[in-house]
Tab-separated table of C-alpha atoms in Angstrom:
chain	number	residue	atom	x	y	z
H	1	TYR	CA	181.324	121.658	25.215
H	2	ARG	CA	179.951	122.893	21.910
H	3	ILE	CA	183.520	123.751	20.950
H	4	LEU	CA	184.512	120.141	21.651
H	5	GLY	CA	181.614	118.712	19.653
H	6	LEU	CA	179.885	117.128	22.659
H	7	ALA	CA	176.116	116.958	22.424
H	8	VAL	CA	175.309	116.398	26.098
H	9	ALA	CA	177.750	116.702	28.974
H	10	ALA	CA	177.722	117.698	32.610
H	11	LEU	CA	180.053	118.626	35.430
H	12	ARG	CA	179.187	116.868	38.653
H	13	ARG	CA	180.713	116.877	42.128
H	14	SER	CA	178.920	113.791	43.397
H	15	SER	CA	180.315	110.612	44.904
H	16	ARG	CA	178.911	108.783	41.897
H	17	ALA	CA	181.502	110.335	39.604
H	18	SER	CA	184.348	109.460	41.966
H	19	THR	CA	183.142	105.888	42.335
H	20	MET	CA	182.654	105.218	38.639
H	21	PHE	CA	185.825	106.925	37.462
H	22	PRO	CA	188.501	107.055	40.161
H	23	ASP	CA	190.989	108.309	37.603
H	24	ILE	CA	188.932	111.147	36.144
H	25	LEU	CA	191.232	113.843	34.827
H	26	TYR	CA	191.519	117.422	35.988
H	27	VAL	CA	193.200	119.771	33.603
H	28	GLY	CA	195.430	122.781	34.046
H	29	VAL	CA	197.721	125.081	32.149
H	30	LYS	CA	201.095	126.661	32.963
H	31	ALA	CA	204.284	127.464	31.063
H	32	HIS	CA	206.124	125.129	28.685
H	33	VAL	CA	205.345	121.636	30.063
H	34	VAL	CA	202.321	119.342	30.050
H	35	ALA	CA	202.020	117.326	33.254
H	36	ILE	CA	199.694	114.408	33.926
H	37	ASP	CA	199.042	113.182	37.451
H	38	LYS	CA	197.256	110.012	38.535
H	39	LEU	CA	193.940	109.598	40.301
H	40	ASP	CA	192.378	113.022	40.409
H	41	GLY	CA	193.887	113.344	37.340
H	42	ALA	CA	195.802	115.932	36.821
H	43	ILE	CA	196.646	116.723	33.315
H	44	LEU	CA	198.465	120.018	33.682
H	45	TRP	CA	199.552	122.070	30.748
H	46	LYS	CA	202.522	124.382	31.008
H	47	THR	CA	202.573	126.473	27.871
H	48	LYS	CA	203.495	129.905	26.583
H	49	LEU	CA	200.383	131.329	28.138
H	50	LYS	CA	198.800	134.629	27.268
H	51	SER	CA	198.183	136.568	30.462
H	52	GLY	CA	194.558	137.166	29.472
H	53	SER	CA	193.713	133.453	29.359
H	54	ALA	CA	191.399	133.359	32.330
H	55	GLY	CA	188.858	130.614	32.931
H	56	GLY	CA	185.579	130.452	34.810
H	57	ASP	CA	184.350	128.009	37.428
H	58	ARG	CA	185.335	124.855	35.555
H	59	PHE	CA	187.484	121.816	36.004
H	60	VAL	CA	190.371	123.556	34.231
H	61	THR	CA	193.333	124.980	36.128
H	62	VAL	CA	194.873	127.870	34.220
H	63	LEU	CA	198.219	129.167	35.446
H	64	VAL	CA	200.609	131.739	34.067
H	65	GLU	CA	204.294	132.390	34.694
H	66	GLU	CA	205.232	132.722	38.376
H	67	GLY	CA	202.642	130.055	39.250
H	68	HIS	CA	199.694	132.465	39.370
H	69	VAL	CA	196.383	130.586	39.287
H	70	TYR	CA	193.783	132.058	36.975
H	71	ALA	CA	191.164	129.340	37.472
H	72	HIS	CA	190.929	126.155	39.481
H	73	THR	CA	187.969	123.868	40.190
H	74	TYR	CA	187.564	120.515	41.864
H	75	GLY	CA	184.651	118.690	40.239
H	76	GLU	CA	184.984	115.415	38.351
H	77	LEU	CA	184.102	115.467	34.668
H	78	PHE	CA	181.907	112.890	33.024
H	79	CYS	CA	179.423	112.917	30.169
H	80	LEU	CA	175.785	112.338	31.082
H	81	ASP	CA	173.002	111.356	28.690
H	82	ALA	CA	170.069	113.677	29.373
H	83	ASP	CA	167.453	110.989	28.638
H	84	THR	CA	168.895	107.882	30.286
H	85	GLY	CA	171.164	109.410	32.928
H	86	GLU	CA	173.922	107.040	31.792
H	87	VAL	CA	177.588	107.930	31.748
H	88	SER	CA	178.563	107.838	28.092
H	89	MET	CA	182.351	108.223	28.039
H	90	THR	CA	185.256	106.301	29.540
H	91	ALA	CA	188.095	107.874	31.489
H	92	THR	CA	190.365	107.318	28.482
H	93	ASP	CA	187.925	109.200	26.227
H	94	LEU	CA	187.780	111.997	28.763
H	95	SER	CA	191.551	112.436	28.760
H	96	GLY	CA	191.340	113.568	25.138
H	97	VAL	CA	188.437	115.890	25.918
H	98	ALA	CA	190.328	117.343	28.866
H	99	ILE	CA	193.448	117.959	26.807
H	100	ARG	CA	191.619	119.725	23.988
H	101	LEU	CA	189.636	121.850	26.424
H	102	ALA	CA	192.784	122.839	28.311
H	103	VAL	CA	194.471	123.973	25.131
H	104	HIS	CA	191.395	125.947	24.114
H	105	GLU	CA	191.038	127.607	27.524
H	106	ALA	CA	194.703	128.568	27.513
H	107	GLY	CA	194.413	130.173	24.116
H	108	ILE	CA	197.416	128.272	22.757
H	109	GLU	CA	198.206	125.597	20.181
H	110	PHE	CA	199.770	122.171	20.643
H	111	GLY	CA	202.869	123.484	18.902
H	112	ASP	CA	203.450	125.932	21.765
H	113	LEU	CA	204.270	123.087	24.137
H	114	THR	CA	207.919	122.348	24.825
H	115	GLY	CA	207.661	119.266	27.045
H	116	LEU	CA	205.524	116.938	29.136
H	117	ALA	CA	205.678	115.484	32.646
H	118	VAL	CA	203.675	112.562	33.996
H	119	THR	CA	203.211	110.841	37.352
H	120	VAL	CA	204.581	107.296	37.166
H	121	GLY	CA	203.852	106.313	40.781
H	122	PRO	CA	202.990	105.645	43.447
H	123	GLY	CA	199.284	105.209	42.751
H	124	LEU	CA	196.579	102.879	41.517
H	125	VAL	CA	197.634	101.025	38.389
H	126	GLY	CA	194.542	101.964	36.386
H	127	SER	CA	194.886	105.644	37.178
H	128	LEU	CA	198.581	105.643	36.323
H	129	LEU	CA	197.944	103.738	33.103
H	130	VAL	CA	195.478	106.330	31.828
H	131	GLY	CA	197.803	109.230	32.596
H	132	VAL	CA	201.025	107.620	31.354
H	133	SER	CA	199.392	106.383	28.145
H	134	ALA	CA	197.994	109.825	27.382
H	135	ALA	CA	201.337	111.497	28.110
H	136	LYS	CA	203.362	109.018	26.054
H	137	GLY	CA	201.010	109.287	23.102
H	138	LEU	CA	200.973	113.060	23.185
H	139	ALA	CA	204.741	113.348	23.628
H	140	TYR	CA	205.356	110.962	20.734
H	141	SER	CA	202.922	112.688	18.398
H	142	LEU	CA	204.327	116.149	19.199
H	143	GLY	CA	207.972	115.079	19.298
H	144	LYS	CA	208.367	116.616	22.768
H	145	PRO	CA	210.428	115.354	25.751
H	146	LEU	CA	208.592	113.419	28.476
H	147	VAL	CA	209.650	113.581	32.167
H	148	ALA	CA	208.620	110.938	34.744
H	149	VAL	CA	207.580	112.414	38.115
H	150	ASN	CA	207.162	110.730	41.501
H	151	HIS	CA	203.764	111.683	42.916
H	152	ILE	CA	205.067	112.250	46.454
H	153	GLU	CA	207.840	114.467	45.158
H	154	GLY	CA	205.140	116.417	43.373
H	155	HIS	CA	203.616	117.259	46.762
H	156	LEU	CA	206.946	118.773	47.816
H	157	TYR	CA	206.909	121.025	44.771
H	158	ALA	CA	203.406	122.202	45.677
H	159	GLY	CA	205.082	124.038	48.525
H	160	ILE	CA	207.516	125.682	46.130
H	161	LEU	CA	204.632	126.796	43.908
H	162	ALA	CA	202.964	128.444	46.901
H	163	HIS	CA	206.214	129.808	48.382
H	164	PRO	CA	208.776	130.446	45.614
H	165	HIS	CA	211.258	131.788	48.187
H	166	LEU	CA	211.241	128.448	50.060
H	167	GLU	CA	214.610	126.899	49.346
H	168	PRO	CA	216.394	123.904	50.923
H	169	PRO	CA	217.292	122.902	53.481
H	170	TYR	CA	213.953	122.238	55.175
H	171	VAL	CA	211.902	119.311	56.486
H	172	ALA	CA	208.779	118.330	54.543
H	173	LEU	CA	205.827	116.451	56.030
H	174	VAL	CA	203.699	114.897	53.275
H	175	ALA	CA	200.397	113.732	54.794
H	176	SER	CA	197.608	112.506	52.541
H	177	GLY	CA	195.172	109.654	52.006
H	178	GLY	CA	197.879	107.356	50.720
H	179	HIS	CA	201.109	108.717	52.181
H	180	THR	CA	202.589	109.981	55.423
H	181	HIS	CA	206.268	110.734	54.858
H	182	LEU	CA	208.932	112.957	56.378
H	183	TYR	CA	211.712	114.211	54.103
H	184	HIS	CA	214.806	116.298	54.538
H	185	ALA	CA	215.051	118.552	51.495
H	186	GLU	CA	218.827	118.885	51.478
H	187	SER	CA	219.214	120.695	48.145
H	188	PRO	CA	217.087	121.253	45.024
H	189	GLY	CA	215.858	117.859	43.821
H	190	ILE	CA	217.528	115.939	46.678
H	191	HIS	CA	215.022	114.692	49.258
H	192	ARG	CA	216.133	112.184	51.917
H	193	LEU	CA	213.462	110.059	53.602
H	194	LEU	CA	213.493	110.423	57.393
H	195	GLY	CA	210.380	108.463	58.311
H	196	CYS	CA	207.068	107.155	56.953
H	197	THR	CA	203.964	105.291	58.039
H	198	ARG	CA	204.288	101.579	58.742
H	199	ASP	CA	200.589	100.906	58.138
H	200	ASP	CA	197.731	103.353	57.513
H	201	ALA	CA	198.443	106.811	56.162
H	202	ALA	CA	197.024	109.740	58.140
H	203	GLY	CA	194.348	110.500	55.562
H	204	GLU	CA	193.451	106.821	55.303
H	205	ALA	CA	192.921	106.712	59.066
H	206	PHE	CA	190.629	109.748	58.805
H	207	ASP	CA	188.578	107.959	56.126
H	208	LYS	CA	188.279	104.715	58.119
H	209	VAL	CA	187.333	106.403	61.371
H	210	ALA	CA	184.798	108.579	59.551
H	211	LYS	CA	183.181	105.466	58.109
H	212	THR	CA	183.045	103.930	61.594
H	213	LEU	CA	181.292	107.065	62.861
H	214	GLY	CA	178.835	107.067	59.960
H	215	LEU	CA	180.351	110.165	58.362
H	216	PRO	CA	180.652	110.560	54.576
H	217	TYR	CA	183.735	110.104	52.397
H	218	PRO	CA	186.247	111.723	52.257
H	219	GLY	CA	186.600	111.502	55.995
H	220	GLY	CA	189.052	114.338	56.639
H	221	PRO	CA	186.808	117.368	56.157
H	222	HIS	CA	183.795	115.662	57.762
H	223	ILE	CA	185.735	114.699	60.895
H	224	GLU	CA	187.133	118.225	61.048
H	225	GLN	CA	183.603	119.642	60.846
H	226	ALA	CA	182.220	117.243	63.454
H	227	ALA	CA	185.154	117.994	65.766
H	228	LEU	CA	184.127	121.641	66.022
H	229	SER	CA	181.394	120.719	68.511
H	230	GLY	CA	183.416	118.024	70.288
H	231	ASP	CA	185.871	117.857	73.180
H	232	PRO	CA	189.363	116.734	72.075
H	233	ARG	CA	190.020	115.436	75.629
H	234	ALA	CA	186.784	113.467	75.957
H	235	VAL	CA	188.078	110.140	74.624
H	236	PRO	CA	191.534	108.864	75.658
H	237	LEU	CA	193.344	107.709	72.523
H	238	PRO	CA	196.971	106.602	72.032
H	239	ARG	CA	199.800	108.599	70.444
H	240	PRO	CA	202.013	105.789	69.090
H	241	ILE	CA	205.798	106.051	69.446
H	242	LEU	CA	207.644	103.502	67.317
H	243	GLY	CA	210.886	102.900	69.132
H	244	HIS	CA	213.501	105.244	70.522
H	245	GLY	CA	214.528	107.840	67.960
H	246	SER	CA	212.160	106.600	65.245
H	247	LEU	CA	210.453	109.143	63.005
H	248	ASP	CA	208.035	106.579	61.554
H	249	PHE	CA	204.258	106.766	61.994
H	250	SER	CA	201.544	104.233	62.809
H	251	PHE	CA	197.836	105.016	62.727
H	252	SER	CA	196.188	101.586	62.543
H	253	GLY	CA	196.280	101.203	66.347
H	254	LEU	CA	194.632	104.595	66.751
H	255	LYS	CA	191.874	103.527	64.388
H	256	THR	CA	191.440	100.256	66.300
H	257	ALA	CA	191.239	102.142	69.609
H	258	VAL	CA	188.300	104.138	68.232
H	259	ILE	CA	186.539	100.933	67.152
H	260	HIS	CA	187.039	99.340	70.578
H	261	TYR	CA	185.761	102.456	72.340
H	262	LEU	CA	182.608	102.435	70.215
H	263	ALA	CA	181.994	98.774	71.041
H	264	SER	CA	181.247	99.732	74.640
H	265	SER	CA	179.565	103.089	74.074
H	266	PRO	CA	176.250	103.738	72.297
H	267	LEU	CA	176.721	106.174	69.433
H	268	SER	CA	175.128	109.601	69.815
H	269	PRO	CA	175.648	112.917	67.997
H	270	GLN	CA	177.711	114.286	70.893
H	271	LEU	CA	179.812	111.126	71.077
H	272	VAL	CA	180.489	111.359	67.341
H	273	ALA	CA	181.689	114.931	67.844
H	274	ASP	CA	183.837	113.990	70.853
H	275	ILE	CA	185.437	111.021	69.098
H	276	ALA	CA	186.049	113.112	65.985
H	277	ALA	CA	187.725	115.828	68.051
H	278	SER	CA	189.756	113.348	70.105
H	279	PHE	CA	190.871	111.355	67.077
H	280	GLN	CA	191.782	114.483	65.137
H	281	GLN	CA	193.836	115.795	68.053
H	282	ALA	CA	195.672	112.472	68.388
H	283	VAL	CA	196.665	112.509	64.713
H	284	VAL	CA	197.678	116.163	64.938
H	285	ASP	CA	199.808	115.486	68.015
H	286	VAL	CA	201.678	112.629	66.324
H	287	LEU	CA	202.295	114.520	63.075
H	288	THR	CA	203.424	117.629	64.942
H	289	ARG	CA	205.721	115.719	67.292
H	290	ASN	CA	207.559	113.886	64.519
H	291	ALA	CA	207.820	116.921	62.224
H	292	ILE	CA	209.436	119.062	64.939
H	293	LYS	CA	211.661	116.186	66.062
H	294	ALA	CA	212.822	115.710	62.447
H	295	ALA	CA	213.601	119.401	61.994
H	296	LYS	CA	215.669	119.459	65.176
H	297	ARG	CA	217.509	116.276	64.204
H	298	VAL	CA	218.702	117.562	60.827
H	299	GLY	CA	219.174	121.147	61.990
H	300	ALA	CA	216.494	122.614	59.720
H	301	SER	CA	214.766	125.851	60.668
H	302	ARG	CA	211.760	125.437	58.343
H	303	ILE	CA	208.987	122.859	57.981
H	304	LEU	CA	206.811	122.374	54.903
H	305	LEU	CA	203.403	120.785	55.524
H	306	THR	CA	201.793	119.444	52.350
H	307	GLY	CA	199.375	116.768	51.089
H	308	GLY	CA	195.607	116.575	51.495
H	309	VAL	CA	195.732	116.333	55.302
H	310	ALA	CA	197.562	119.683	55.291
H	311	CYS	CA	194.155	121.291	54.638
H	312	ASN	CA	193.201	120.512	58.234
H	313	GLN	CA	193.062	123.797	60.128
H	314	THR	CA	193.703	122.237	63.531
H	315	LEU	CA	196.879	120.628	62.219
H	316	ARG	CA	198.066	123.892	60.676
H	317	GLN	CA	197.429	125.917	63.818
H	318	HIS	CA	198.864	123.339	66.210
H	319	LEU	CA	202.004	122.709	64.155
H	320	ALA	CA	202.613	126.426	63.628
H	321	ARG	CA	202.163	127.198	67.321
H	322	ARG	CA	204.424	124.386	68.522
H	323	ALA	CA	207.050	124.996	65.829
H	324	ASN	CA	207.164	128.740	66.442
H	325	SER	CA	207.732	128.095	70.132
H	326	GLU	CA	210.804	126.085	69.076
H	327	GLY	CA	212.048	128.855	66.762
H	328	LEU	CA	210.918	127.049	63.585
H	329	GLU	CA	208.988	128.444	60.620
H	330	VAL	CA	206.100	126.504	59.039
H	331	TYR	CA	204.824	126.736	55.463
H	332	TRP	CA	201.929	125.097	53.661
H	333	PRO	CA	200.341	125.495	50.207
H	334	ARG	CA	196.853	126.853	49.693
H	335	PRO	CA	194.199	124.077	49.816
H	336	GLU	CA	193.923	123.474	46.065
H	337	LEU	CA	197.648	122.731	45.970
H	338	CYS	CA	197.548	120.475	49.057
H	339	THR	CA	195.259	117.876	47.523
H	340	ASP	CA	196.338	115.947	44.416
H	341	ASN	CA	196.678	118.408	41.563
H	342	ALA	CA	198.427	118.909	38.275
H	343	ALA	CA	200.289	122.090	39.145
H	344	MET	CA	202.647	120.281	41.490
H	345	ILE	CA	203.482	117.678	38.826
H	346	ALA	CA	204.314	120.426	36.358
H	347	ALA	CA	206.507	122.182	38.902
H	348	ALA	CA	208.390	118.976	39.614
H	349	GLY	CA	208.703	118.072	35.955
H	350	SER	CA	209.880	121.477	34.830
H	351	SER	CA	212.530	121.593	37.551
């Protein structure tokens, strides 16, 4: 921070940072393209990186050629006044700080960049506005090309970053807080939608059920933790099927079933664990069923699981076990590439 001329600043991982700045920027570096994602931020730099440009435990993601991660952290960045405890910078101010710090950590100059990529949707308008404005301004000032990237497509490229040998055709299940989509990756850059949620996304359902159970946000990891001491067969919950042959999803009814069950049952620690385990298993069953059905329908032998919900260990194990029994292979990125990140936007943009 002294390098950036900031008098007082702090890295925090609290809910306060997320609430005050939902579009706080994470920063990363790779080869030849700057990429800016929405929400969690994601400004990712792809530059001519020196292999010795390693970072510490910071909010900067430093990558080199071949997608190797040198440093990656998950905390939100905001500036904190030591005397008043007040946040002293806006998200727009922070985008400039993040960019300069990324360049410094990478050991490169702005002139080393050869292009930029930015998420243009889907996402919250404010988050997209910050990222797109920063990318457009930087591209214009540097005279570099700017590539628009679809955020969901970025999740597909997270799988390619983690598994460079993964080539189409394959079926991709993107499950996150805002999206639950099935795609047939027919050829590089060609992704055909097979099915999607008609209401709540899988991750959104996790968040809502967690709130109902009195668990913290984000709901996914807390439900997964609570489920460890619960019985996944304790609470009967539906596994919605939306018409014959449909590959669409629906999770709002599952969420409502949990609410109705709680209305007639006093909440206790064991009941929380049982509901968490039962709800998690219901979501896993639905996602697994549709992913395998999609792969069989299009004749694909491989399934890519990506998005924030792909961090769930029960989902990974269940999908892999069921898919392997059907002669299908399953791939997923490492956790830091499952959740929203800049690396996937750079991979999509540079392709």
